[in-house]
mmCIF file of C-alpha atoms and ligand atoms in Angstrom:
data_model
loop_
_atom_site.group_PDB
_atom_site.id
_atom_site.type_symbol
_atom_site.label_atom_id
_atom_site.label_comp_id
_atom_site.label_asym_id
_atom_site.label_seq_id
_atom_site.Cartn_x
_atom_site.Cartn_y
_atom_site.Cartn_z
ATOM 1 C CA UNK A 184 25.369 2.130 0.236
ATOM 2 C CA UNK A 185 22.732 4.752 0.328
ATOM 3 C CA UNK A 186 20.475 4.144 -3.136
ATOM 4 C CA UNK A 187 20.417 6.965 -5.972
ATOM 5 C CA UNK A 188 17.733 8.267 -7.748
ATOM 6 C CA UNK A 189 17.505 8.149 -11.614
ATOM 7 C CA UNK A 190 14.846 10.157 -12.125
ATOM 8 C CA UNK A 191 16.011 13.508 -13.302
ATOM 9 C CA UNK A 192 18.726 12.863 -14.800
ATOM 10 C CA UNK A 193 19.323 13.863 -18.780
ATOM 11 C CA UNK A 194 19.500 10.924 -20.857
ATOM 12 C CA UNK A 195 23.758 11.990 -21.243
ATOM 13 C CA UNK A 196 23.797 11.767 -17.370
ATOM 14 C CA UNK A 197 21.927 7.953 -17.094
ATOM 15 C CA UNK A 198 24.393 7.042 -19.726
ATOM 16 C CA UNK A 199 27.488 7.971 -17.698
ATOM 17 C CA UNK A 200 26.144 6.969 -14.572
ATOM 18 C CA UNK A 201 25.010 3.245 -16.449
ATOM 19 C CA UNK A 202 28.227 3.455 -18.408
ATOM 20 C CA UNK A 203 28.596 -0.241 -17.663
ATOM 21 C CA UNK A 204 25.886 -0.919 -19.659
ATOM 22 C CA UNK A 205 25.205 -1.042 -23.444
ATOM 23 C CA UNK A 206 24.262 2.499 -24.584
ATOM 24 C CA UNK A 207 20.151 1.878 -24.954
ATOM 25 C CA UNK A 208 19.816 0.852 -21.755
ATOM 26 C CA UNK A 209 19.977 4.440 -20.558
ATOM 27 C CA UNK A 210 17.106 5.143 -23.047
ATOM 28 C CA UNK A 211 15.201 2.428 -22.514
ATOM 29 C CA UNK A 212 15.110 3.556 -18.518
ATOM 30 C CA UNK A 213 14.645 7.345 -19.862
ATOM 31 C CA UNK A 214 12.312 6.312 -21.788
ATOM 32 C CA UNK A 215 10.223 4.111 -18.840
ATOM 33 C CA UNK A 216 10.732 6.643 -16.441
ATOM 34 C CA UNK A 217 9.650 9.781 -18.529
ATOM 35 C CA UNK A 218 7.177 9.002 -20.529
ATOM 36 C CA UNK A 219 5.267 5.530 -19.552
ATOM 37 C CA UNK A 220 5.395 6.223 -15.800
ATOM 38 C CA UNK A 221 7.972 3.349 -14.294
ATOM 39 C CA UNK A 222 7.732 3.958 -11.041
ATOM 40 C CA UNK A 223 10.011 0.717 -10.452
ATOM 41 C CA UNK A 224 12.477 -1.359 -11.957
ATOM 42 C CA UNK A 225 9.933 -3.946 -12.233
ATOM 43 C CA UNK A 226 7.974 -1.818 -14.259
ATOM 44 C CA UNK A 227 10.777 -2.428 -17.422
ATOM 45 C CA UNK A 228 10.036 -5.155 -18.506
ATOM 46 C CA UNK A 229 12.425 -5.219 -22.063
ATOM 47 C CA UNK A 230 15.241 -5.469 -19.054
ATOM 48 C CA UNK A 231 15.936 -9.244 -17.709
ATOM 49 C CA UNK A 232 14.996 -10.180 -14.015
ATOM 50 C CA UNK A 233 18.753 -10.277 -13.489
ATOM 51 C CA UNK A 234 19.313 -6.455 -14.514
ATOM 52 C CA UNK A 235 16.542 -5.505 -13.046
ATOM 53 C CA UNK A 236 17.394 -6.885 -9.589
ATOM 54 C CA UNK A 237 20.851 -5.370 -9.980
ATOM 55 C CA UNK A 238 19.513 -2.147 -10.922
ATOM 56 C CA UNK A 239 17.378 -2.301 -7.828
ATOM 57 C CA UNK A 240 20.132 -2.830 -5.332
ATOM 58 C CA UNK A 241 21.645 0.862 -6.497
ATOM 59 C CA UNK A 242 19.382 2.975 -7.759
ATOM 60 C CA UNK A 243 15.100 3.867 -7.216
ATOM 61 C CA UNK A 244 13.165 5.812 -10.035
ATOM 62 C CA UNK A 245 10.461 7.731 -8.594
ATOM 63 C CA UNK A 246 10.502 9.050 -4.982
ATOM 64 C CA UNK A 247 7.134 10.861 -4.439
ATOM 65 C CA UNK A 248 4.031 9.350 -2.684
ATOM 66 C CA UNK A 249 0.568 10.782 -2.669
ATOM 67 C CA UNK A 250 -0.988 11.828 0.571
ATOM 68 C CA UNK A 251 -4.161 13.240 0.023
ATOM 69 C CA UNK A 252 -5.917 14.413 -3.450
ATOM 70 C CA UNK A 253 -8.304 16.899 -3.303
ATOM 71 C CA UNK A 254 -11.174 17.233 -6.228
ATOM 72 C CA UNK A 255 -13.035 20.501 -6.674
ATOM 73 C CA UNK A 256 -17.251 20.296 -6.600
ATOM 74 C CA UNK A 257 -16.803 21.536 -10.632
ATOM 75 C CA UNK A 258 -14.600 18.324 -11.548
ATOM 76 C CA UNK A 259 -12.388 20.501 -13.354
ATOM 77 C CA UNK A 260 -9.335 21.361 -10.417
ATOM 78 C CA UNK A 261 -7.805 18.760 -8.693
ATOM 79 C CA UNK A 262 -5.086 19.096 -6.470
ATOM 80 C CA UNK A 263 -2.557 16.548 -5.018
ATOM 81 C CA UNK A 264 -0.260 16.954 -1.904
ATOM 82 C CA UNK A 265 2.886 15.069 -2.866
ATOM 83 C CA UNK A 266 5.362 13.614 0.024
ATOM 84 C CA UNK A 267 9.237 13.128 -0.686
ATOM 85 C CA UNK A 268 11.321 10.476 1.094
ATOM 86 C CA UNK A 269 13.038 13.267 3.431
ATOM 87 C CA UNK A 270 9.062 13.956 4.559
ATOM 88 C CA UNK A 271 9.085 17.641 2.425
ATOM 89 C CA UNK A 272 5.488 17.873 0.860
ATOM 90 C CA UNK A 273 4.157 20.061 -1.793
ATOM 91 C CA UNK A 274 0.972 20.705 -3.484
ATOM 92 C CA UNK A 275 0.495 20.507 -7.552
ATOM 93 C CA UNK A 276 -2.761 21.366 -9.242
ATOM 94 C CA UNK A 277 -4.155 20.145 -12.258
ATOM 95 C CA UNK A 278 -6.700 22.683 -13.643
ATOM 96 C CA UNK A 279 -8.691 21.426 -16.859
ATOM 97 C CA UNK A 280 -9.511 24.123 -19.234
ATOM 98 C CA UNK A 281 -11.784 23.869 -22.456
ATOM 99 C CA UNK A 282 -8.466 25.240 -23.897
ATOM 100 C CA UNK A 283 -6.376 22.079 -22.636
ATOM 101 C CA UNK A 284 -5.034 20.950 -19.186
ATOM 102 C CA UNK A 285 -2.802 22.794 -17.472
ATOM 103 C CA UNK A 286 -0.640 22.048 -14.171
ATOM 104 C CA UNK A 287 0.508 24.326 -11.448
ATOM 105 C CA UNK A 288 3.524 23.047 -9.547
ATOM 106 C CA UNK A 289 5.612 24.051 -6.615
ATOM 107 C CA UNK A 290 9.658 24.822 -6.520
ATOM 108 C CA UNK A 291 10.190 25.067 -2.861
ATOM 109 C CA UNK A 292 8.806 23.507 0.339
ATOM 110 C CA UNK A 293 7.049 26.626 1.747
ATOM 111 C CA UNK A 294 8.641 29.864 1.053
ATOM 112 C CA UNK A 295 10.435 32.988 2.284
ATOM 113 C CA UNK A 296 9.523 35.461 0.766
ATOM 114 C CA UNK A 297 6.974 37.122 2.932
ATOM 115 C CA UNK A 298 4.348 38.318 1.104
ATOM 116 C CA UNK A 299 1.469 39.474 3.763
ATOM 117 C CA UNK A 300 -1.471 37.444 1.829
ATOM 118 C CA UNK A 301 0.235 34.909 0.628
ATOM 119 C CA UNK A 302 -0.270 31.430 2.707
ATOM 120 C CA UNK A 303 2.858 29.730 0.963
ATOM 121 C CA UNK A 304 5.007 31.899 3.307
ATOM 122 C CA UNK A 305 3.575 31.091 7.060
ATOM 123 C CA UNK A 306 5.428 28.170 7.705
ATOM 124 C CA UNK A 307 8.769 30.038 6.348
ATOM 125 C CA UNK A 308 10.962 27.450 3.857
ATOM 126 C CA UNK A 309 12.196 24.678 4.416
ATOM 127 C CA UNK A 310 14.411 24.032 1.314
ATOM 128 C CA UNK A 311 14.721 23.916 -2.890
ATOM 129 C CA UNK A 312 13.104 21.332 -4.781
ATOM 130 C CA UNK A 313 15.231 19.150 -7.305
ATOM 131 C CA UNK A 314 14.902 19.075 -10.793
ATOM 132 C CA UNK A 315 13.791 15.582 -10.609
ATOM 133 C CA UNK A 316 11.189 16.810 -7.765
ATOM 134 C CA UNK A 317 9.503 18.990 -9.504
ATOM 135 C CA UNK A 318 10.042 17.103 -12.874
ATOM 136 C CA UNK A 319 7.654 14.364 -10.893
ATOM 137 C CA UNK A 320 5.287 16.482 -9.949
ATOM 138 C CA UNK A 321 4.475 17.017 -13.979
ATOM 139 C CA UNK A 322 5.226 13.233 -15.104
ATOM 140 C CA UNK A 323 3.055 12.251 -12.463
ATOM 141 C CA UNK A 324 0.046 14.773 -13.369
ATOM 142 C CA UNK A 325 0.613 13.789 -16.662
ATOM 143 C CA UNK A 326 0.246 9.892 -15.820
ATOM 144 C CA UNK A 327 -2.910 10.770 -13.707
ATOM 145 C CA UNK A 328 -4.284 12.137 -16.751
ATOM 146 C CA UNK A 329 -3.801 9.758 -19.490
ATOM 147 C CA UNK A 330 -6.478 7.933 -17.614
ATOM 148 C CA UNK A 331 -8.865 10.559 -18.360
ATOM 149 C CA UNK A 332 -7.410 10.768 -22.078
ATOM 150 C CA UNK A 333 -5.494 14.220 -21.064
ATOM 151 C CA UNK A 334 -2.181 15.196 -20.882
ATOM 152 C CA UNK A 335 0.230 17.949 -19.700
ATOM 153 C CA UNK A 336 -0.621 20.896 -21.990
ATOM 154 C CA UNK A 337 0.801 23.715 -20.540
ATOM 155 C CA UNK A 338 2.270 24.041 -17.113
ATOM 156 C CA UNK A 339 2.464 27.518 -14.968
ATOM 157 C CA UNK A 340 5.332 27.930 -12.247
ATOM 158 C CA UNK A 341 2.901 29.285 -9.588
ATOM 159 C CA UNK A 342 2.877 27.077 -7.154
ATOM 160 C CA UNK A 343 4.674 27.075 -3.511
ATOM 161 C CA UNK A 344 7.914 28.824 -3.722
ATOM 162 C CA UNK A 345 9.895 31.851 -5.523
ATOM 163 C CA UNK A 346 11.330 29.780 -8.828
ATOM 164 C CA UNK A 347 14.113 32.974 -8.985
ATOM 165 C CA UNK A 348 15.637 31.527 -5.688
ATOM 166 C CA UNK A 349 15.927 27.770 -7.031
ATOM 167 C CA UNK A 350 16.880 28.928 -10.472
ATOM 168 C CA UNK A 351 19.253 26.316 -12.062
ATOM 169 C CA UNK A 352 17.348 23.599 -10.627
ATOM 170 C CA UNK A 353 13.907 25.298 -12.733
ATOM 171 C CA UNK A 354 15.845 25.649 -15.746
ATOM 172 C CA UNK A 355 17.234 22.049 -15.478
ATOM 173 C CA UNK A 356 13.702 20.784 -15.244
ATOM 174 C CA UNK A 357 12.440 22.810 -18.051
ATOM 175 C CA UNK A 358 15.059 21.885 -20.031
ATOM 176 C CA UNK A 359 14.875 18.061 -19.289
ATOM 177 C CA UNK A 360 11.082 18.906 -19.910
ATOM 178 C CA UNK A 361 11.681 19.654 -23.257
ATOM 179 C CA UNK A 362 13.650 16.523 -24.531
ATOM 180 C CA UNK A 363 11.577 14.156 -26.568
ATOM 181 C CA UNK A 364 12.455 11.207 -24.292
ATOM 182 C CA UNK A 365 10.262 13.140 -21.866
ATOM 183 C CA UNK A 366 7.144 15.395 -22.753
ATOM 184 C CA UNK A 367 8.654 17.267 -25.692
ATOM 185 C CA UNK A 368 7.112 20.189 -23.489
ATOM 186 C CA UNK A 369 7.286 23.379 -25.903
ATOM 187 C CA UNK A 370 8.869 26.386 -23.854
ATOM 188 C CA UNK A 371 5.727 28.245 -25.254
ATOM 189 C CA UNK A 372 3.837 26.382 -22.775
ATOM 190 C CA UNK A 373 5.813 27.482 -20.058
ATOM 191 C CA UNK A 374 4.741 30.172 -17.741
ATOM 192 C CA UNK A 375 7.377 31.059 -14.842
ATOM 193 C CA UNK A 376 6.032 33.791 -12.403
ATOM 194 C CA UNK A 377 8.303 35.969 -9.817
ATOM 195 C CA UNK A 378 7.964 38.103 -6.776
ATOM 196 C CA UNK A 379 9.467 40.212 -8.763
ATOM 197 C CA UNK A 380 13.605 39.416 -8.014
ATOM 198 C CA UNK A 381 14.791 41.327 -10.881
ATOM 199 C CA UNK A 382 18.392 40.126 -11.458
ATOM 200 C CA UNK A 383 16.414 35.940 -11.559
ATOM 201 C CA UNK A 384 14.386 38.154 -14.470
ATOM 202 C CA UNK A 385 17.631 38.775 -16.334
ATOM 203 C CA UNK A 386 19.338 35.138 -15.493
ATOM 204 C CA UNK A 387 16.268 34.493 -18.072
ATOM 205 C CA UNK A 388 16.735 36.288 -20.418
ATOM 206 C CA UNK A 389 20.072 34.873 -20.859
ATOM 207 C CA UNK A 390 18.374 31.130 -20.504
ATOM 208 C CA UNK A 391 16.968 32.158 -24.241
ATOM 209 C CA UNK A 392 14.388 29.933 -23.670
ATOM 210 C CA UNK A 393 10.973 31.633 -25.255
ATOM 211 C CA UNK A 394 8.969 30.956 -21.915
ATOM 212 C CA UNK A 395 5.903 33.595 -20.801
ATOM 213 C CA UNK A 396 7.383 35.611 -17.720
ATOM 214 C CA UNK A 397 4.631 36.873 -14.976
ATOM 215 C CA UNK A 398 5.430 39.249 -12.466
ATOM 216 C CA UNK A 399 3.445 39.300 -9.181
ATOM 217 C CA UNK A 400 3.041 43.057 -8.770
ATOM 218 C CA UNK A 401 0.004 43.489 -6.765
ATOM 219 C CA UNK A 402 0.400 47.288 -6.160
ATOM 220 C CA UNK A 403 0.881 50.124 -8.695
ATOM 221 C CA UNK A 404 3.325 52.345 -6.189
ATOM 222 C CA UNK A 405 6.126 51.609 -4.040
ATOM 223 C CA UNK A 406 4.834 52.784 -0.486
ATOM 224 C CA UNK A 407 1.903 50.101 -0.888
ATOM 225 C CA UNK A 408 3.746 47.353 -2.793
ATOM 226 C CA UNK A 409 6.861 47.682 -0.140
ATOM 227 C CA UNK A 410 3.828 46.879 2.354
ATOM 228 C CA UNK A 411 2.384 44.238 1.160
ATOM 229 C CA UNK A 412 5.668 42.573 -0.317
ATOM 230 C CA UNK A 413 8.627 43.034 1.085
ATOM 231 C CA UNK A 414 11.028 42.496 -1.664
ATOM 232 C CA UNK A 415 9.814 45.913 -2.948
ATOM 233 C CA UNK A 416 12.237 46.950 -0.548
ATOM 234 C CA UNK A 417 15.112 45.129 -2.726
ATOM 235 C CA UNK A 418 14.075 45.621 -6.334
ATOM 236 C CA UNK A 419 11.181 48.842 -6.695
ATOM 237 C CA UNK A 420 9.003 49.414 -9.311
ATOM 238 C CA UNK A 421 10.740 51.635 -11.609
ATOM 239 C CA UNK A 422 13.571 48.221 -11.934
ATOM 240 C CA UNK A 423 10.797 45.959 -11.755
ATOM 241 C CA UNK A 424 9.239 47.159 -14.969
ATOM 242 C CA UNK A 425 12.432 48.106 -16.610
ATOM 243 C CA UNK A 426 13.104 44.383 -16.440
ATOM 244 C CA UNK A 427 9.525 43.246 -17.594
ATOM 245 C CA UNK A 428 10.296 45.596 -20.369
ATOM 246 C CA UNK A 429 13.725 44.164 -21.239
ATOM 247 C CA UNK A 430 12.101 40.848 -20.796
ATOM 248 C CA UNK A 431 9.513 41.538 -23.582
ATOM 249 C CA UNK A 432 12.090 43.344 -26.031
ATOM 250 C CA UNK A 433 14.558 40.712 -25.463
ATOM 251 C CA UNK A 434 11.803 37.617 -26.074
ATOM 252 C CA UNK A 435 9.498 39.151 -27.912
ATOM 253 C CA UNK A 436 6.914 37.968 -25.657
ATOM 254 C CA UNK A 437 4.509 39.827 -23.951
ATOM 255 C CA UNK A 438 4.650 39.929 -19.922
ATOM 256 C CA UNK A 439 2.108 38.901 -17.621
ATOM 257 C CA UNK A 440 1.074 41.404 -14.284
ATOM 258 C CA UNK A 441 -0.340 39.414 -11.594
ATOM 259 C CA UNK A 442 -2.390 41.771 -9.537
ATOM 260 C CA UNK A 443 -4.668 41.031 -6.781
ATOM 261 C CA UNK A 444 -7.517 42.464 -5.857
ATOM 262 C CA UNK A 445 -7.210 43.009 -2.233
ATOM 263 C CA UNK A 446 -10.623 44.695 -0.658
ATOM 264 C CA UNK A 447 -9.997 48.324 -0.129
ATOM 265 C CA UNK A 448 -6.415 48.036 0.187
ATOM 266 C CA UNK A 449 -5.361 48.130 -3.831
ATOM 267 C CA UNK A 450 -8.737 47.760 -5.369
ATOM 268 C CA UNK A 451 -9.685 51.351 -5.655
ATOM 269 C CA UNK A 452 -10.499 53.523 -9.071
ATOM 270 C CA UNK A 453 -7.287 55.441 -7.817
ATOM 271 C CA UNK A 454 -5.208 51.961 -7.733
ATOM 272 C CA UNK A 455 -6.357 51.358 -11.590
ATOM 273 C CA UNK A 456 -5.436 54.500 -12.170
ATOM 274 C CA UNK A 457 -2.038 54.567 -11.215
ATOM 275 C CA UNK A 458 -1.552 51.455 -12.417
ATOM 276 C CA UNK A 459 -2.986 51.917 -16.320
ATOM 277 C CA UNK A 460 -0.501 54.942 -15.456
ATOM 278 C CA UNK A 461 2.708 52.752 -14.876
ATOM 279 C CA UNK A 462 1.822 50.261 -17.189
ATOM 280 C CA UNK A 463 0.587 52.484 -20.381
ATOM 281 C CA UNK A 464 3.033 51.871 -23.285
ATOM 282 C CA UNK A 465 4.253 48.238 -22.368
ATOM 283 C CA UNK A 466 3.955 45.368 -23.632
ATOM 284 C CA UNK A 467 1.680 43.995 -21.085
ATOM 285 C CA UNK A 468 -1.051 42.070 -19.687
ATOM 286 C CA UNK A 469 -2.845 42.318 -16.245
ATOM 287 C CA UNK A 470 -4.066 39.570 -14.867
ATOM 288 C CA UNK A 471 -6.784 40.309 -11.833
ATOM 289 C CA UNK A 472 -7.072 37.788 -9.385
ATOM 290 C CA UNK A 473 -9.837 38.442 -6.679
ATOM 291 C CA UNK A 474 -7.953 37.320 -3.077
ATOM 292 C CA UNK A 475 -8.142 33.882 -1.933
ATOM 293 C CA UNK A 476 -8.592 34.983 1.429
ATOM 294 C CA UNK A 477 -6.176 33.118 3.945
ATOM 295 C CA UNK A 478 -7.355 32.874 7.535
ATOM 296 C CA UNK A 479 -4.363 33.829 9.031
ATOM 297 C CA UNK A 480 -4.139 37.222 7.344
ATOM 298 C CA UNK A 481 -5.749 40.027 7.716
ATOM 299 C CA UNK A 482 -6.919 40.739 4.264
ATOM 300 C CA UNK A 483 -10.884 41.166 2.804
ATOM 301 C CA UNK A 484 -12.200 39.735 -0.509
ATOM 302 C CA UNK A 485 -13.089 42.351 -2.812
ATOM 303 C CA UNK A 486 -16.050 43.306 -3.457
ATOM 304 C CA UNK A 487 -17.826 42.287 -7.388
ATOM 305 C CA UNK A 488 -18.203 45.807 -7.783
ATOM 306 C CA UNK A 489 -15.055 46.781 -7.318
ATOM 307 C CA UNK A 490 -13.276 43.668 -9.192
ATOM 308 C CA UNK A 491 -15.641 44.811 -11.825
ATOM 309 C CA UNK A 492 -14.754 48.484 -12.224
ATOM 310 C CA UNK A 493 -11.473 48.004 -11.750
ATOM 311 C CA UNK A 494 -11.505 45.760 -14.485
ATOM 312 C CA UNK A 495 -13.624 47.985 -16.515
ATOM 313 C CA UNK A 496 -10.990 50.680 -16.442
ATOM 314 C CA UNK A 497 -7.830 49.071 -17.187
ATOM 315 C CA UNK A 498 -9.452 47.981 -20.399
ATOM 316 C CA UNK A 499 -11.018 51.386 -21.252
ATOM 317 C CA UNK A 500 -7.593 53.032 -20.772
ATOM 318 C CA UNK A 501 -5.147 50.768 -23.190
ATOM 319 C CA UNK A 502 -4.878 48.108 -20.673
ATOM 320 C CA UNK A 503 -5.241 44.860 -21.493
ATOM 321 C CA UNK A 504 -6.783 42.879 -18.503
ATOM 322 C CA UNK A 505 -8.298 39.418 -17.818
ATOM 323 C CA UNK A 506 -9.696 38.336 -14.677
ATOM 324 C CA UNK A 507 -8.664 35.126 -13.195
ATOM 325 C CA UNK A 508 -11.101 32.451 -12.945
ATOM 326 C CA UNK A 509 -11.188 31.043 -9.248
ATOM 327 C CA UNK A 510 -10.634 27.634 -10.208
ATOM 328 C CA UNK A 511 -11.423 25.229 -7.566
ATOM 329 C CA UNK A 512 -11.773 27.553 -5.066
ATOM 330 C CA UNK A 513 -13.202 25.055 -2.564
ATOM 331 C CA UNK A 514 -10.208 23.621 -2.456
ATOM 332 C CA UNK A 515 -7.840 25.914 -2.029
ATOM 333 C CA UNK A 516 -6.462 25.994 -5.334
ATOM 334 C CA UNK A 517 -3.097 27.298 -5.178
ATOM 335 C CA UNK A 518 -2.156 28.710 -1.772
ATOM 336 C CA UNK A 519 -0.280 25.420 0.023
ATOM 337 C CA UNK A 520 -3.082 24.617 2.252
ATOM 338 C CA UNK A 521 -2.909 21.374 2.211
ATOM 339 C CA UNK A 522 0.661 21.297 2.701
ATOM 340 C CA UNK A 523 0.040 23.290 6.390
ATOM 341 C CA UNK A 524 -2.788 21.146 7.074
ATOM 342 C CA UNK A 525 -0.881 18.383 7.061
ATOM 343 C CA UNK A 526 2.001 19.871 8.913
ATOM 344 C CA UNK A 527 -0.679 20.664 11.778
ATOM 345 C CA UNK A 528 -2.041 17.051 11.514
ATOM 346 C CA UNK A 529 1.571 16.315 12.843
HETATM 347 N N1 LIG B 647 6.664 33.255 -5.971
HETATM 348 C C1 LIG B 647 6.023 33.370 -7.246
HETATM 349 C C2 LIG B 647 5.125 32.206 -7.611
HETATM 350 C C3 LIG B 647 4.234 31.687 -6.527
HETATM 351 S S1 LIG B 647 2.838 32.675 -6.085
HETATM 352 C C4 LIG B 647 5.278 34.682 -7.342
HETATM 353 O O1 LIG B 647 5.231 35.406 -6.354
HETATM 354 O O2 LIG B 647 4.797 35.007 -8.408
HETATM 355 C C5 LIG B 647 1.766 32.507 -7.436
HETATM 356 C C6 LIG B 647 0.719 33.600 -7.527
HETATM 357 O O3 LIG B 647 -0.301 33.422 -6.521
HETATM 358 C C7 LIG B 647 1.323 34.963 -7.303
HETATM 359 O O4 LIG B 647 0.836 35.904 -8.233
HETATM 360 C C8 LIG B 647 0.871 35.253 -5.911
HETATM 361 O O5 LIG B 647 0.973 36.595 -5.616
HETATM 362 C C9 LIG B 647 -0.536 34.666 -5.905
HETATM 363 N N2 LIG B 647 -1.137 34.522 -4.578
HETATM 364 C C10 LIG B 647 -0.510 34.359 -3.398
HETATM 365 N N3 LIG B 647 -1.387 34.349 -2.374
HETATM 366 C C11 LIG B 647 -2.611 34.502 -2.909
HETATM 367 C C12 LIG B 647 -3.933 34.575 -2.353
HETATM 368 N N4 LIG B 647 -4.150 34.490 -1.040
HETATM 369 N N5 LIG B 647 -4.976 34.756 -3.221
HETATM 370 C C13 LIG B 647 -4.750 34.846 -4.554
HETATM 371 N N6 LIG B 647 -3.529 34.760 -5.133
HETATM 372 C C14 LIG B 647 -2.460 34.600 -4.319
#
């Protein structure tokens, strides 16, 4: 009999599936697995040798292995390629902020969405993520850093993959997220961010879970956005930001533009014009994020000039813009690297 995996499952689920056990039991595991970092049966030890052996024969609690970890020169980005039993690897970061620690994880093995500077999408997917996947990237980030007296403090869906295309397995991990018998994770503390697949944008809504939503947006018109992502072609700007706006009315929470700077393709004075233009009136943030340039693609860093300017303007014209901090830019940060790397290796 092929062995199933309890992590990931809601404490109602471990008690059906452990139904021939006393009640606690389930919470006892629940609580091992979610919050002190079991990574075995032998690990809990309130349950006899007997139980535990028993438990062993049918079930396995965590499924992820480390293959490489990657520290940034600054100390405060560190990134870890994780390996699943099936061979599927995915990268999570843990960035450390003066603010508090926060993770970046991915939803899919590679992904297929096709964005031309993105380097998640070379390899094309391969498949979804589980809720209990991606729920061990966090418990495992958060494990690595109670040795450095950190936790989990906020965690940003930015990783590999488009979380609108694995969609009930993300909500199913934020959820479980949120139970007390694992992080308590406030939805506050949640940032999910899209390609911009509007009708995933709505699903939210109705999710009524208070999470930040960021949109990837990149250009300010359709001819250049359709370009550079191709599912402009699916959902254009004018539904794009009718359902950022609906997002904000509905939550109350101000959204999140992703746009970056791409040298002297979308990085132009006319660029931050049109896009204060689109934007003015919203309930909005830009967030700037100079290109990690990917060697495969085509596509220049932009110049500090230009970053600056076009910085410069949004915030002289009622837009309120940040720009991203390259945090551990040495090693990749966030752009599945490692992941291809190792595929290569192979
Ligand atoms: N699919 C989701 C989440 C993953 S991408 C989305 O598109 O939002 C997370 C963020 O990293 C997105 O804003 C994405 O556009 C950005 N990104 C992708 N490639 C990048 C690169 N080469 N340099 C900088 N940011 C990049």
């Amino acid at each position: 009999m092929e062995k199933k995996n309890l992590f990931g499952m809601t404490l109602p689920e471990l008690e059906t599936e452990l139904s021939d056990l006393p009640k606690f039991r389930a919470k006892q595991i629940a609580g091992r697995m979610y919050r002190q970092g079991a990574t075995s049966f032998d690990d809990m030890t309130e349950l006899s040798k007997n139980l535990r052996e028993d438990l062993a024969k049918k079930y396995f609690v965590r499924s992820a292995e480390v293959v490489r970890q990657l520290d940034s020169s600054d100390g405060l980005t560190t990134k870890f390629l994780l390996k699943f039993p099936d061979g599927a690897a995915v990268e999570t970061v843990i960035m450390r902020h003066d603010y508090g620690t926060g993770i970046c994880i991915s939803v899919q093995v590679g992904c297929p969405m096709g964005c031309k500077f993105c380097a998640s999408t070379l390899k094309n997917s391969e498949r979804n993520l589980t809720a209990g996947e991606m729920l061990e990237e966090i418990i495992f980030a958060e494990n690595f850093l109670h040795r450095e007296n950190r936790k989990v403090d906020t965690l940003v869906i930015m990783g590999t993959g488009e979380p609108m295309l694995n969609f009930d397995n993300v909500i199913k991990m934020l959820r479980l997220l949120h139970e007390e018998y694992t992080l308590g994770l406030s939805y506050r503390k949640v940032t999910i961010s899209t390609c911009g697949i509007v009708p995933g944008i709505y699903k939210l809504i109705e999710e009524k879970i208070p999470v930040t939503l960021s949109i990837s947006l990149h250009a300010p018109t359709d001819k250049l956005r359709s370009e550079i992502m191709p599912v402009n072609s699916i959902f254009d700007l004018t539904q794009l930001l009718k359902a950022g706006d609906d997002y904000a009315e509905e939550t109350g929470r101000r959204v999140t533009y992703e746009y970056i700077l791409l040298g002297g393709v979308n990085d132009t004075e006319e660029h931050a014009r049109q896009l204060a233009k689109i934007l003015s009136g919203r309930l909005a943030n830009v967030n700037l994020i100079p290109l990690n340039p990917v060697d495969e693609r085509n596509f220049q860093k932009p110049t500090h000039n230009a970053i600056q300017k076009f910085f410069h303007f949004l915030n002289t014209h009622g837009i309120n813009a940040t720009i991203r901090k390259e945090p551990g830019a040495d090693i990749d940060a966030a752009c599945d690297r490692l992941r291809r790397k190792n595929l290569e290796k192979k």
